Structures are given as structure tokens and as C-alpha cells.
Coordinates of C-alpha atoms in Angstrom, one line a residue:
Chain A
M212 CA 6.2 -27.4 27.8
A213 CA 6.8 -28.8 24.5
E214 CA 5.7 -32.2 25.7
A215 CA 1.9 -31.0 27.0
I216 CA 2.1 -29.2 23.9
Q217 CA 2.8 -32.3 22.1
R218 CA 0.2 -34.2 23.6
K219 CA -2.6 -31.3 23.0
L220 CA -1.3 -31.4 19.2
Q221 CA -1.7 -35.4 19.1
S222 CA -5.0 -35.3 20.8
E223 CA -6.1 -32.5 18.9
L224 CA -4.8 -34.7 15.5
E225 CA -6.7 -37.5 16.1
K226 CA -9.9 -35.8 16.8
Y227 CA -9.6 -34.4 13.1
Q228 CA -8.8 -37.7 11.8
Q229 CA -11.5 -38.8 12.7
M230 CA -13.7 -35.8 11.5
Q231 CA -11.8 -36.6 8.4
K232 CA -13.0 -40.1 8.5
D233 CA -16.9 -38.7 8.8
V234 CA -16.6 -36.4 6.2
N235 CA -15.3 -39.2 3.6
K236 CA -17.8 -41.8 5.0
S237 CA -20.3 -38.8 4.3
M238 CA -18.8 -38.2 0.8
S239 CA -18.7 -41.7 -0.5
A240 CA -22.3 -42.7 0.6
R241 CA -23.8 -39.3 -1.3
Q242 CA -21.6 -41.2 -3.9
K243 CA -23.6 -44.1 -3.8
L244 CA -27.1 -42.4 -3.7
E245 CA -26.0 -40.2 -6.1
A246 CA -25.6 -43.7 -8.9
Q247 CA -28.8 -45.3 -7.0
L248 CA -30.3 -41.7 -8.5
T249 CA -29.2 -42.4 -11.5
E250 CA -30.3 -46.1 -11.7
N251 CA -33.9 -45.6 -10.6
N252 CA -33.9 -42.6 -13.5
I253 CA -33.2 -45.0 -15.7
V254 CA -35.0 -47.9 -14.5
K255 CA -38.0 -45.2 -14.2
E256 CA -37.3 -44.2 -18.2
E257 CA -37.5 -47.7 -19.1
L258 CA -40.6 -48.5 -17.2
D259 CA -42.1 -46.2 -19.3
L260 CA -41.5 -47.5 -22.8
L261 CA -42.8 -50.6 -21.9
D262 CA -46.5 -51.0 -21.7
S263 CA -48.6 -53.3 -19.6
Q264 CA -48.3 -56.6 -21.3
N265 CA -44.8 -57.2 -20.1
T266 CA -44.4 -58.4 -16.9
V267 CA -42.0 -56.9 -14.7
Y268 CA -40.1 -58.6 -11.8
K269 CA -38.0 -57.3 -8.9
L270 CA -35.7 -59.5 -7.8
I271 CA -35.8 -60.3 -3.8
G272 CA -32.8 -61.9 -2.9
P273 CA -33.0 -65.4 -4.8
V274 CA -36.5 -64.3 -5.7
L275 CA -37.8 -62.4 -9.0
V276 CA -41.5 -62.0 -7.7
K277 CA -43.8 -60.4 -10.2
Q278 CA -45.0 -57.1 -10.2
E279 CA -47.2 -54.6 -12.2
L280 CA -46.0 -52.7 -14.6
D281 CA -47.9 -49.4 -12.3
E282 CA -47.3 -50.8 -8.9
A283 CA -43.4 -51.2 -10.3
K284 CA -43.2 -47.4 -11.8
A285 CA -44.6 -45.8 -8.3
T286 CA -41.9 -47.9 -6.4
V287 CA -39.5 -46.9 -8.1
T288 CA -40.9 -43.1 -7.8
K289 CA -41.1 -43.9 -4.2
R290 CA -37.5 -44.7 -4.2
L291 CA -36.5 -41.6 -6.2
E292 CA -38.0 -39.6 -4.0
Y293 CA -36.6 -41.8 -1.0
I294 CA -32.8 -41.4 -2.6
N295 CA -33.6 -37.9 -3.3
G296 CA -34.2 -37.3 0.8
E297 CA -31.2 -39.2 1.5
I298 CA -28.9 -37.1 -0.6
Q299 CA -30.1 -34.0 1.1
R300 CA -30.0 -34.8 4.2
H301 CA -26.1 -36.3 3.6
E302 CA -25.6 -33.2 1.9
T303 CA -26.7 -30.8 4.7
L304 CA -24.0 -33.8 7.1
L305 CA -21.4 -33.0 5.0
K306 CA -21.3 -29.6 5.1
D307 CA -21.4 -29.7 8.8
L308 CA -18.5 -31.6 9.0
E309 CA -16.8 -29.8 6.7
R310 CA -17.3 -26.9 9.1
K311 CA -16.2 -28.4 12.0
S312 CA -12.9 -30.2 10.5
E313 CA -12.2 -26.4 9.5
Q314 CA -12.4 -25.9 13.3
H315 CA -9.9 -28.5 13.7
R316 CA -8.1 -27.6 11.5
E317 CA -7.6 -24.2 13.0
I318 CA -7.3 -25.6 16.1
L319 CA -4.3 -27.7 14.8
A320 CA -2.5 -24.8 13.2
S321 CA -2.1 -23.1 16.3
L322 CA -1.4 -25.7 18.3
Q323 CA 1.9 -26.8 15.6
Q324 CA 2.9 -23.0 15.6
E325 CA 2.8 -23.0 19.5
Y326 CA 4.2 -26.3 19.6
Q327 CA 7.3 -25.0 17.1
R328 CA 7.9 -22.2 18.7
A329 CA 7.8 -24.5 21.7
Q330 CA 10.8 -26.3 20.2
G331 CA 12.5 -23.9 18.9
I332 CA 13.2 -22.3 22.5
P333 CA 14.8 -25.0 24.0
A334 CA 16.0 -25.4 20.9
G335 CA 17.3 -22.1 20.5
K336 CA 18.9 -23.1 24.2
V337 CA 20.5 -26.1 23.3
Chain B
M742 CA 13.7 -19.1 -6.7
A743 CA 10.7 -17.5 -7.8
E744 CA 11.1 -19.2 -10.7
R745 CA 12.3 -22.2 -9.4
V746 CA 9.1 -22.5 -7.1
K747 CA 7.4 -21.4 -9.9
T748 CA 8.2 -24.1 -12.0
S749 CA 7.6 -26.9 -9.4
G750 CA 4.0 -24.9 -8.9
V751 CA 3.9 -25.9 -12.7
E752 CA 5.5 -29.1 -12.5
R753 CA 3.0 -30.1 -9.7
L754 CA 0.0 -28.5 -12.1
T755 CA 0.8 -30.5 -14.7
E756 CA 1.5 -33.9 -12.6
E757 CA -2.1 -33.2 -11.7
N758 CA -3.4 -32.6 -15.2
R759 CA -2.4 -35.3 -16.0
K760 CA -3.8 -37.3 -13.4
V761 CA -6.8 -36.1 -14.7
M762 CA -6.2 -36.7 -18.1
K763 CA -5.4 -41.0 -16.9
D764 CA -8.6 -40.5 -15.7
C765 CA -10.2 -38.9 -17.9
N766 CA -9.1 -41.7 -20.3
D767 CA -9.8 -45.1 -18.2
Q768 CA -13.2 -43.8 -17.9
L769 CA -13.4 -42.9 -22.1
M770 CA -12.6 -46.4 -22.6
H771 CA -14.7 -48.1 -20.5
W772 CA -17.3 -46.0 -21.7
K773 CA -16.6 -47.2 -25.0
K774 CA -16.7 -50.5 -24.3
V775 CA -20.2 -50.7 -23.0
E776 CA -21.2 -48.8 -26.1
K777 CA -19.4 -51.9 -28.2
D778 CA -21.7 -53.9 -26.2
Y779 CA -24.8 -52.7 -26.5
E780 CA -24.4 -52.5 -29.8
S781 CA -23.8 -55.8 -30.9
L782 CA -26.6 -56.7 -28.0
Q783 CA -28.5 -54.5 -30.0
E784 CA -28.0 -56.6 -33.1
R785 CA -28.4 -59.9 -31.4
L786 CA -31.7 -58.8 -30.5
I787 CA -32.5 -58.0 -33.5
T788 CA -31.2 -61.5 -35.4
L789 CA -32.4 -63.5 -31.9
P790 CA -36.2 -63.5 -33.3
D791 CA -35.3 -64.8 -37.1
K792 CA -35.4 -68.3 -35.7
L793 CA -38.0 -69.9 -33.3
S794 CA -35.4 -71.9 -31.4
Y795 CA -31.8 -72.0 -32.0
D796 CA -29.2 -75.2 -30.7
V797 CA -26.8 -74.7 -28.5
M798 CA -24.1 -75.3 -25.8
V799 CA -25.5 -74.2 -22.8
P800 CA -22.3 -73.8 -20.5
F801 CA -23.1 -75.7 -16.9
G802 CA -20.7 -74.3 -14.5
P803 CA -17.7 -73.2 -15.4
L804 CA -16.0 -75.9 -16.7
A805 CA -19.3 -78.0 -18.2
F806 CA -21.1 -77.3 -21.7
S807 CA -24.4 -79.1 -22.7
P808 CA -26.2 -79.0 -25.8
G809 CA -29.1 -77.2 -25.6
K810 CA -32.2 -74.9 -26.9
L811 CA -32.5 -71.4 -26.8
V812 CA -36.6 -71.1 -27.4
H813 CA -38.8 -68.3 -26.8
T814 CA -36.3 -66.4 -28.4
N815 CA -38.7 -63.0 -28.6
E816 CA -39.5 -63.1 -25.3
V817 CA -36.3 -61.0 -23.3
M818 CA -36.1 -60.9 -19.5
V819 CA -34.5 -56.9 -19.3
L820 CA -32.8 -56.4 -16.5
L821 CA -34.1 -52.4 -15.8
G822 CA -32.0 -51.6 -13.0
D823 CA -31.9 -51.6 -9.1
N824 CA -33.0 -54.8 -9.2
W825 CA -36.1 -54.8 -11.2
F826 CA -36.8 -56.5 -14.4
A827 CA -39.2 -56.6 -17.3
K828 CA -40.1 -59.6 -19.7
C829 CA -40.2 -57.7 -23.0
S830 CA -40.1 -58.7 -26.5
A831 CA -36.9 -58.5 -28.9
K832 CA -38.1 -55.4 -30.4
Q833 CA -39.0 -53.8 -26.5
A834 CA -35.9 -54.5 -25.3
E835 CA -34.2 -53.3 -28.7
A836 CA -35.7 -50.5 -27.7
L837 CA -34.7 -50.2 -24.0
V838 CA -30.8 -50.7 -25.9
A839 CA -31.6 -47.8 -27.9
H840 CA -32.5 -45.6 -24.8
R841 CA -29.7 -46.9 -23.0
Q842 CA -27.3 -46.5 -26.0
K843 CA -28.3 -42.6 -25.3
L844 CA -27.8 -42.6 -21.8
V845 CA -24.0 -44.0 -22.6
K846 CA -23.6 -41.8 -25.5
K847 CA -24.0 -38.7 -23.0
K848 CA -22.0 -39.6 -20.7
L849 CA -19.1 -40.4 -23.5
D850 CA -19.6 -37.0 -24.6
D851 CA -19.4 -35.3 -21.3
L852 CA -15.6 -37.7 -20.5
H853 CA -15.0 -36.0 -24.3
K854 CA -15.4 -32.5 -23.0
V855 CA -13.6 -33.4 -20.1
M856 CA -10.5 -34.3 -21.7
K857 CA -10.3 -31.5 -23.8
S858 CA -10.2 -29.1 -21.0
F859 CA -7.9 -30.8 -19.2
R860 CA -5.8 -30.9 -22.2
D861 CA -6.3 -27.2 -23.0
K862 CA -5.1 -26.6 -19.1
A863 CA -2.2 -28.9 -19.7
E864 CA -1.0 -26.7 -22.6
F865 CA -1.2 -23.9 -20.9
T866 CA 0.9 -25.0 -17.7
A867 CA 3.6 -25.9 -20.3
D868 CA 3.3 -22.5 -21.4
L869 CA 3.2 -21.1 -18.2
E870 CA 5.9 -23.3 -17.6
K871 CA 8.2 -21.9 -20.5
I872 CA 7.4 -18.4 -19.7
T873 CA 8.3 -18.8 -16.9
D874 CA 11.3 -20.9 -17.7
T875 CA 12.4 -17.9 -21.0
A876 CA 11.9 -14.8 -21.0
G877 CA 9.3 -14.8 -23.7
D878 CA 7.1 -12.3 -24.4
F879 CA 5.7 -12.2 -21.0
V880 CA 7.7 -9.8 -18.9
D881 CA 7.1 -8.9 -14.8
I882 CA 7.1 -5.3 -14.9
R883 CA 7.4 -4.0 -11.3
E884 CA 7.8 -0.9 -10.2
V885 CA 9.4 -0.5 -7.1
L886 CA 8.5 2.7 -5.7
S887 CA 10.2 4.6 -3.3
K888 CA 7.1 5.7 -1.3
D889 CA 9.6 8.1 1.3
E890 CA 10.7 10.0 -2.0
E891 CA 7.4 10.6 -3.6
V892 CA 5.6 11.4 -0.5
T893 CA 7.8 13.8 0.5
K894 CA 8.5 15.2 -3.2
G895 CA 6.8 18.2 -3.8
K896 CA 5.1 18.1 -0.2
P897 CA 5.2 20.5 1.9
R898 CA 6.8 20.2 5.1
V899 CA 4.6 20.3 7.9
A900 CA 6.9 20.2 10.8
H901 CA 9.4 22.8 12.0
K902 CA 12.9 21.6 12.5
P903 CA 13.1 21.3 16.5
N904 CA 13.5 24.4 17.9
S905 CA 15.4 24.9 20.7
K906 CA 13.1 26.8 23.5
P907 CA 14.5 30.4 22.9
K908 CA 15.8 31.9 26.0
E909 CA 14.8 35.5 25.5
E910 CA 11.0 35.9 27.3
Y911 CA 9.7 37.6 24.4
V912 CA 11.1 34.6 22.4
L913 CA 9.4 32.4 24.4
Q914 CA 6.4 34.2 24.3
L915 CA 6.3 34.7 20.8
K916 CA 7.4 30.8 20.7
E917 CA 4.7 30.0 22.8
E918 CA 2.3 32.1 20.2
Q919 CA 3.7 31.0 17.3
W920 CA 4.2 27.0 17.6
E921 CA 0.7 27.7 18.5
G922 CA -0.5 29.4 15.8
E923 CA 1.9 27.5 13.8
G924 CA 1.0 24.6 15.5
G925 CA -2.6 24.9 14.8
A926 CA -1.9 26.1 11.0
S927 CA 0.3 23.3 10.4
Q928 CA -2.3 21.0 12.3
G929 CA -4.8 22.7 10.3
G930 CA -2.7 22.6 7.0
V931 CA -1.0 18.9 5.9
L932 CA 0.2 17.7 8.6
S933 CA 1.7 14.1 7.5
E934 CA 4.4 12.3 7.5
T935 CA 5.0 13.2 3.9
E936 CA 4.6 16.3 4.4
L937 CA 6.8 16.6 7.2
W938 CA 9.4 14.9 5.7
A939 CA 9.2 17.2 3.2
R940 CA 9.5 19.7 5.4
L941 CA 12.6 18.4 7.0
D942 CA 14.0 18.4 3.1
E943 CA 13.1 22.1 3.2
L944 CA 15.3 22.6 6.4
E945 CA 18.1 21.1 5.8
R946 CA 18.7 23.2 2.3
L947 CA 18.2 25.9 4.5
E948 CA 20.3 24.9 6.4
E949 CA 22.8 23.7 4.2
E950 CA 22.6 27.6 2.6
Q951 CA 22.6 28.5 6.2
D952 CA 26.1 27.1 6.4
E953 CA 27.4 28.3 3.8
R954 CA 26.4 31.5 4.1
D955 CA 28.3 31.2 7.8
R956 CA 31.3 30.0 5.6
L957 CA 31.2 32.5 3.0
D958 CA 30.4 35.8 5.1
S959 CA 27.3 36.2 6.9
T960 CA 26.8 39.2 9.1
D961 CA 23.4 38.0 9.2
T962 CA 22.5 35.9 12.0
N963 CA 19.4 35.1 10.7
G964 CA 21.1 33.3 8.0
E965 CA 23.1 31.3 10.4
D966 CA 20.2 31.1 12.9
T967 CA 18.7 29.2 9.9
T968 CA 21.4 27.2 8.8
S969 CA 22.0 25.9 12.3
S970 CA 18.3 25.5 12.5
S971 CA 18.3 24.0 9.5
S972 CA 21.1 21.6 10.8
E973 CA 19.3 21.0 14.2
E974 CA 16.1 20.4 12.2
E975 CA 18.1 17.8 10.4
K976 CA 19.2 16.7 13.7
E977 CA 16.1 17.0 15.5
T978 CA 18.4 17.9 18.5
E979 CA 16.7 20.6 20.6
T980 CA 19.6 21.0 22.6
G981 CA 21.5 22.7 20.1
S982 CA 18.4 25.0 19.1
A983 CA 19.6 26.6 22.3
V984 CA 22.8 28.1 20.7
E985 CA 20.0 28.3 18.1
V986 CA 17.8 30.6 19.7
N987 CA 20.6 32.9 21.2
G988 CA 21.2 33.5 17.7
H989 CA 17.5 33.6 16.8
R990 CA 17.0 35.6 19.4
Q991 CA 19.1 38.9 17.9
C992 CA 18.4 38.1 14.6
E993 CA 15.1 36.8 13.7
D994 CA 12.1 36.7 15.9
M995 CA 10.6 34.1 14.0
S996 CA 12.9 31.8 15.6
P997 CA 11.3 31.5 19.2
A998 CA 8.6 30.0 16.0
S999 CA 11.2 28.1 14.2
Y1000 CA 12.6 27.0 17.9
A1001 CA 9.2 26.3 19.1
G1002 CA 8.5 23.9 16.2
R1003 CA 11.5 22.3 17.5
V1004 CA 10.3 21.8 20.2
N1005 CA 7.8 19.9 19.2
G1006 CA 10.1 18.3 16.7
V1007 CA 8.7 17.3 13.5
T1008 CA 5.8 19.7 13.7
G1009 CA 7.8 22.4 14.7
L1010 CA 9.9 21.7 11.9
A1011 CA 7.4 22.7 9.9
L1012 CA 6.5 25.3 11.3
D1013 CA 10.1 26.9 11.7
G1014 CA 10.4 27.0 8.1
Q1015 CA 6.5 28.4 7.7
D1016 CA 7.0 31.4 10.2
K1017 CA 9.8 32.1 8.3
D1018 CA 8.0 32.5 5.6
E1019 CA 4.9 33.8 6.8
E1020 CA 7.5 36.5 8.7
Y1021 CA 8.9 37.4 5.2
E1022 CA 6.0 37.4 3.2
D1023 CA 4.0 39.2 5.7
E1024 CA 6.3 41.9 5.6
E1025 CA 6.5 42.3 2.1
E1026 CA 2.7 41.8 1.4
F1027 CA 1.1 43.9 3.8
S1028 CA -2.2 44.4 2.4
S1029 CA -2.1 41.2 1.2
L1030 CA -3.0 37.9 3.3
P1031 CA 0.0 36.8 4.4
T1032 CA 1.2 33.7 2.6
I1033 CA 4.2 32.7 3.2
Y1034 CA 5.7 30.2 0.2
F1035 CA 8.2 28.4 1.9
S1036 CA 10.3 26.6 -0.2
H1037 CA 14.0 24.7 1.1
T1038 CA 16.7 25.8 -0.7
T1039 CA 18.8 22.7 -1.5
E1040 CA 21.9 25.6 -2.5
P1041 CA 25.1 23.9 -2.5
K1042 CA 27.2 26.2 -1.1
K1043 CA 27.7 28.6 -3.1
V1044 CA 27.2 31.6 -1.2
R1045 CA 29.1 34.3 -2.1
I1046 CA 29.0 37.2 0.8
N1047 CA 30.3 40.8 -0.3
T1048 CA 29.9 42.9 2.7
G1049 CA 29.3 45.9 1.2
K1050 CA 26.7 47.0 -1.1
N1051 CA 27.4 44.6 -4.0
T1052 CA 27.1 42.1 -1.3
T1053 CA 25.6 39.0 -3.2
L1054 CA 23.9 36.4 -1.7
K1055 CA 24.9 33.4 -4.3
F1056 CA 22.5 30.8 -2.6
S1057 CA 20.0 29.1 -4.5
E1058 CA 17.2 32.0 -4.5
R1059 CA 15.6 30.0 -7.0
K1060 CA 15.5 26.7 -5.1
E1061 CA 13.7 28.8 -2.3
Q1062 CA 11.2 30.1 -4.6
K1063 CA 10.6 26.0 -5.4
D1064 CA 10.3 25.6 -2.1
A1065 CA 8.3 28.6 -1.1
K1066 CA 6.1 27.6 -4.1
R1067 CA 5.9 24.2 -2.8
K1068 CA 5.2 24.6 0.8
K1069 CA 1.5 25.8 1.4
K1070 CA 1.4 29.2 1.5
S1071 CA -0.7 29.5 5.0
V1072 CA 0.4 32.2 6.9
K1073 CA 2.7 30.3 9.2
C1074 CA 5.1 30.9 10.9
N1075 CA 8.9 31.9 9.4
G1076 CA 10.6 30.6 12.8
H1077 CA 11.1 28.3 10.7
T1078 CA 13.2 29.3 8.3
L1079 CA 14.5 31.5 10.8
H1080 CA 15.3 28.9 13.1
E1081 CA 17.3 26.9 10.2
H1082 CA 19.8 29.9 9.8
H1083 CA 19.8 30.6 13.2
K1084 CA 21.8 27.9 14.4
I1085 CA 24.0 29.6 16.1
T1086 CA 27.4 27.5 17.3
T1087 CA 30.0 30.6 17.1
P1088 CA 29.8 34.3 17.5
A1089 CA 30.2 34.7 13.7
D1090 CA 27.1 32.6 13.2
I1091 CA 25.4 36.1 14.8
Y1092 CA 25.7 37.6 12.1
R1093 CA 24.7 35.0 9.3
V1094 CA 21.5 35.0 10.7
F1095 CA 21.2 38.8 10.6
V1096 CA 20.2 38.5 7.0
D1097 CA 18.5 41.1 4.8
V1098 CA 16.9 39.5 1.8
V1099 CA 17.2 41.7 -1.1
N1100 CA 15.3 40.1 -3.9
G1101 CA 14.7 37.1 -2.5
E1102 CA 18.6 37.0 -1.6
P1103 CA 19.5 37.3 1.8
V1104 CA 21.7 40.3 1.9
P1105 CA 24.5 39.8 4.4
R1106 CA 24.7 43.3 6.4
K1107 CA 27.1 45.3 5.5
S1108 CA 29.9 45.4 7.9
I1109 CA 32.7 48.3 8.5
L1110 CA 34.9 46.5 7.2
K1111 CA 36.0 46.1 3.7
S1112 CA 35.0 43.4 1.4
R1113 CA 38.0 41.3 1.5
S1114 CA 38.2 41.5 4.6
R1115 CA 35.1 40.9 5.5
E1116 CA 34.6 37.4 3.1
N1117 CA 34.3 34.6 4.7
S1118 CA 34.1 36.0 8.2
V1119 CA 31.2 37.4 10.1
C1120 CA 31.4 41.0 11.4
S1121 CA 28.7 43.6 12.9
D1122 CA 26.6 45.3 11.0
T1123 CA 27.7 49.0 12.3
S1124 CA 27.2 49.8 8.5
E1125 CA 25.0 52.7 7.1
S1126 CA 23.6 49.6 5.4
S1127 CA 23.0 47.7 8.5
T1128 CA 21.1 50.7 10.4
A1129 CA 19.1 50.8 7.6
D1130 CA 18.3 47.8 7.2
F1131 CA 17.4 48.2 11.5
E1132 CA 15.0 51.3 10.2
E1133 CA 13.8 49.3 7.6
R1134 CA 13.0 46.9 9.3
R1135 CA 11.8 48.7 12.3
A1136 CA 9.5 49.9 9.8
L1137 CA 8.4 46.6 8.6
Y1138 CA 7.9 45.6 11.8
G1139 CA 4.8 47.8 11.4
H1140 CA 3.9 46.3 8.6
E1141 CA 4.1 43.1 9.5
E1142 CA 2.4 43.7 12.4
G1143 CA -0.6 45.7 10.9
A1144 CA -0.4 42.7 8.5
H1145 CA -0.1 40.1 10.8
S1146 CA -3.5 41.3 12.0
A1147 CA -4.8 41.4 9.2
A1148 CA -3.7 37.9 8.5
S1149 CA -4.7 36.9 11.2
N1150 CA -1.8 34.7 11.6
G1151 CA -1.1 33.9 14.5
V1152 CA 2.2 32.7 13.6
T1153 CA 3.6 35.6 11.8
E1154 CA 2.5 38.0 14.4
D1155 CA 4.3 35.9 16.9
G1156 CA 6.9 36.3 14.4
R1157 CA 6.3 39.7 14.5
H1158 CA 6.5 40.5 17.9
A1159 CA 9.4 38.1 18.0
A1160 CA 11.1 40.2 15.5
I1161 CA 9.8 43.1 17.2
S1162 CA 11.6 41.6 20.7
L1163 CA 14.5 41.2 19.2
Y1164 CA 14.7 44.5 17.8
P1165 CA 14.7 46.1 21.0
N1166 CA 16.8 44.4 21.9
G1167 CA 19.4 46.8 20.6
R1168 CA 21.2 44.1 19.1
V1169 CA 23.5 45.4 16.3
E1170 CA 22.8 44.7 12.7
A1171 CA 25.3 42.5 11.7
F1172 CA 24.2 42.4 9.0
S1173 CA 24.2 45.0 6.6
G1174 CA 23.1 44.1 3.5
T1175 CA 19.5 44.8 2.3
V1176 CA 17.2 42.5 1.3
V1177 CA 15.9 44.0 -1.6
E1178 CA 13.0 42.1 -3.2
K1179 CA 12.3 42.9 -6.9
D1180 CA 9.2 41.2 -7.1
P1181 CA 6.5 40.4 -5.0
L1182 CA 6.5 36.5 -5.7
P1183 CA 9.9 36.2 -4.9
V1184 CA 9.2 38.1 -1.6
L1185 CA 7.5 35.4 -0.9
I1186 CA 10.2 33.6 -2.0
P1187 CA 13.0 35.5 -0.1
H1188 CA 11.1 34.0 3.0
L1189 CA 13.9 31.5 2.5
T1190 CA 16.2 33.4 1.1
I1191 CA 16.5 35.5 4.1
T1192 CA 15.9 32.6 6.8
P1193 CA 19.2 31.2 5.4
P1194 CA 22.0 32.8 6.1
A1195 CA 23.1 33.1 2.1
L1196 CA 24.1 36.7 1.8
P1197 CA 22.3 39.0 -0.1
T1198 CA 23.9 41.4 -1.9
I1199 CA 23.2 44.6 -0.4
P1200 CA 20.8 46.2 -2.4
E1201 CA 18.2 48.0 -1.2
R1202 CA 15.8 46.2 1.1
K1203 CA 12.5 45.9 0.5
Q1204 CA 9.7 46.3 3.0
E1205 CA 9.0 42.4 3.7
E1206 CA 12.4 41.9 3.2
V1207 CA 13.6 43.8 6.2
G1208 CA 10.5 43.3 8.2
S1209 CA 11.2 39.7 7.7
E1210 CA 14.3 40.5 8.6
T1211 CA 13.4 42.2 11.2
P1212 CA 11.8 39.3 13.3
Q1213 CA 14.8 37.5 12.6
E1214 CA 16.7 39.4 14.1
V1215 CA 17.5 41.8 17.4
P1216 CA 16.4 45.2 15.8
K1217 CA 19.7 46.2 14.2
R1218 CA 21.4 49.5 14.1
V1219 CA 20.3 50.8 10.7
S1220 CA 23.5 53.0 9.2
K1221 CA 22.3 56.4 7.5
F1222 CA 23.2 55.2 4.4
K1223 CA 21.4 52.0 4.3
A1224 CA 18.5 53.6 5.3
A1225 CA 19.0 55.6 2.5
R1226 CA 19.5 53.0 0.5
L1227 CA 16.0 51.9 1.9
Q1228 CA 14.8 55.2 1.2
Q1229 CA 15.6 54.7 -2.5
K1230 CA 13.7 51.5 -2.5

């Protein structure tokens, strides 16, 4: 009885750990996205400061590619929107994962109690 | 232990605070460095276009330098972020740098704010620790409430003492009626645990009084019953009530009610006392709606019963009065009180039960024996007083009944009936005392007094008292002297 519970506990624990990892991944991705968001915001603002006389380059790999200012602005804006969308997506994902992990936690707690009880009984017997 | 726990918690809190503050500090340092860099960059950008070209040692890899020239000093490639570059003039670059500096400054300010908040938090936790460690100015105020006490305090008892089922038929009938009435009343009333507890207390008190009366001298079976019933209540044993029932039967008609209540258990308890009160009240107040002020008296055993005219029942009337006042003034079976006192375990108890309430004091029926000899003993009441009492009771009976009907107090009626039934038993009135009620108020109280076997003085006995007594006791023979006395009243 105790062993069965223990096994169940183990499996549940693993599942919960997996959940937690997903949560963490999602969390870190979101953080990265947030950093990019701020960066792109700065780029946008600085592009606004420039005028068309300046040439704008985009670094694609080892190559600096000349870009138009307007084009650059548009690109940056689009990128900003994309990043925002990604952040939203990650947020919902995170929430979902949190909920699931909570459920798992509860299951784990109950299993643990059972296990303790089962352990307690044999211990008492002993 | 709690303190220790608290301290550990506080420690942990301080630890966390410290960690956060450390992080904050690191970030702060980082951003300060960035700010400084930007400042120097700004400076450089300003000075760069001063010359057309600069002679510099250009680093070739990590290990070599090569002399070179820095040209186009005004053209600066600025990294805008996210792999975006812009060729700008030095001035434009400077503008960009200034813009960035603004951002950095903003970040620094935020960090400072966070630092400050956490510093305050740390201070508070330190204070908390100090508080928990020492008494300090902060004191944890606790008030331990004993629920029971609070609950029972001043609350009328609802439960009746557990009555043993009355043995006599009339008693049975009455009991049922009373019980039902009582039950209804009690249930209609505040039948709550607290009330039951209060009632139990009252009953106990009454029982004590009853015991005392028995001890001293009691021809009042009522009192006896009461005490016995009280004690029974305390024990909440129905078996004992059987004995009481006997006594009750003889003494009070309320007993059935009380017994009934007893049978009920808690509810019965309340009912009993109430019944008794009711009965007495009814007897006393014919015109008004019978209200029973039931109050358990916690009289110390100082009941002193004189057989004879000057019988004084010293049990705490006041307490009874108090209890009576406390108790609801609902018309309830007085059986309770009766029962309390009707714990008849010995023949002597019987006499204790038959107590006339005089002035709120149960007056033991006067016995023919000398008072001295009769003290602490219960004798049958063959004296005039007892006859008088009996007659009184009879009279009261009628009153009671009338009042009862008026009051529509089933319980009381039951009590009355019981009283009537009791009387017809031809029980000799052991209690020669007369219950005299000087005031209407005390009359109510006397319910309790009557019920407890306290031996009241044998003063005039009021009708109500008699009435109440009658239900309690079996119809007693009232001596002519007693009757005279009663008439005087």
C-alpha cells in the first residue's frame, strides 16, 4: 500500500516538475521578449530623432545592409507589434501552466498525506 | 515557542530583504557605470569633430597595435539596438546619447526607489523582531472567553431537568400535556444550548436548595422534589426521577411536567423549572397572564426550617428571584422547579417537597411536632397550617386553573392538573408552612422558592403560592388554623 502510494507520488512529482519547467521556460521567454520590447522602443525613438539624411543599416549576420529610414522605422514598428503579440501569447500560456501546476500541487499534497498515513501505520505497527 | 517561530520568520524576512537589497545594489552599480560611460562618450563625441583626423594606434587583434589615422571624425555609426545601425553626425550621435542617458537615469531612479522601499521593509522587520523579542511597547492582548460561561450567564435555562416519568396517571397525563406544552413553549422560546445550560444551573441551584431544605427540615415534599429534581437535573438521570416522581406526585403537580421535562432531557430540564414557575405564577396572578419567573437560586445550604409558624426558609430567595427574573417569563411548566425539589429518595424527602411558598420562601408545612424536634426532620403535616395550606391550595387550584385557561398555558394547566391530581391523592400535607407572598413580584420568584424545598416561614400563604404548591403537592389537609391564617391573608 505504501509502495503503491509512493510510486504514485513519484509519478505525480515528475509530472509536477515537468510542469514547473514549462512554467519557467515560458517565464524566461517572456522576460526576453520584454527586453526586446524595451530595446525596440529605444530604437524607434532614436530613429525618430534621426532625419533622412542619415543612412540606416541593419546588421544581418556579418553584413550591414543599408536601409531606408522609413523602412527601418516601419520594420521596427512591425517588430514591436510582433513582440507585443508574443508577450501576450506567453502570458496566457504562463497562466495556463500555472493553473495546471497548481492542480498538480494539490494532487501531490493529497498523495503525500496518504503516503504519510500509510507510512505512519506501518510505523505504528512496528 | 510562538516567539521563536516569529523570530525565525522575521529572520527569514530579513534574509529575503537583504537579498533583494543586494540585487538592487548590484543593478544600481551597473547602471551607474553605464551612466558614466555615456557621459564620457558624450564628451568624446563633443571633442571628436574638433580635428579632421587623429593619429591613433589601432589595435590589431588582441596582441598587436598598428599606427593609423582616425578620419571622418564627424561620421559616427550608432547602434540603435536590435541590430540596427545609423550613420549620424557627431552632433546627432550626441543627441542619441543624451536620449539614452535619459533612459539610464530613469532606470537608476527606479532602482533607488526599490532600494528605499526595501530598506524601510528591513527596518520594519528589525522592529518586528525587536517587538517579538522583547515586550516592548507592543503587547498582545488576548482575552480568553469561556464560551460556556458567557453563554449560560444570564440566560434562561430552557432545558428541564430530566424527569422521571411520573408514575401516577394524572401525573403522566399532566406530564405529557405539560411536556408538550412546555416543549412547545420551550421550543418556541429560546431553546438553545446556552439556555439549556443556564437552566441546568438553575436547576442545580434549586436542587441544592432542596437538599438543604431536606436536610434542615422539610415537610415540603415539593422542596424535596425540587431538590431531588434539581439534583437529578444535574445528573440528568431519568432513573432517579422515578423516585422523584413519587414525591412529585404527592407534592406538586408540576412534577409531572418537570418529570416530563426530565424525560426530555435538556429540554425537559428547562420545562420543569418553568413549569414550576408557571404554576406558582399562575397561582399568584390569576388575572394577569401567567408568567413564570424562574430563577434558580444558588442558595447555600442555609435553609432553616422551623416547623411551626415561624418556619423560616432561608434559602436564597433573592437568588431565586434573580433566577426568576432571568428566566423567561413565559408560561411554562413549573414542573421543573417542582421536579428539582421532588427528588424523593427517602420518605423524608416527601415532606420536603411539600413546601408552601411564603413570601417567596418555601414554607415548610407545619408539623404537629415541636419545632425543635422537628428541625432537620421531615414530618407529616397534620397541623392546621397544613390543612389550611391544603385548602389554600385547593382554592388556588381553582384559580390556577382559571388563570391557566386564561393564560392558555398548556404547561401551567398541566401543572395545575397535576396539582389537582395530586391533591386528590389525599396526600397528607407534610408541609405545614404557608407560603406567603408579600409582593406580586416575589410571587413570581417564589416559584422558585417554592420549588426548592426551602422551608419558608409559615406565614400566610398566598393563594398563588398555595396554588403553586398544590400542583406540587398532593392535596394536603389544611388545618383549620392554617386555613384561618390563609384567610387572614
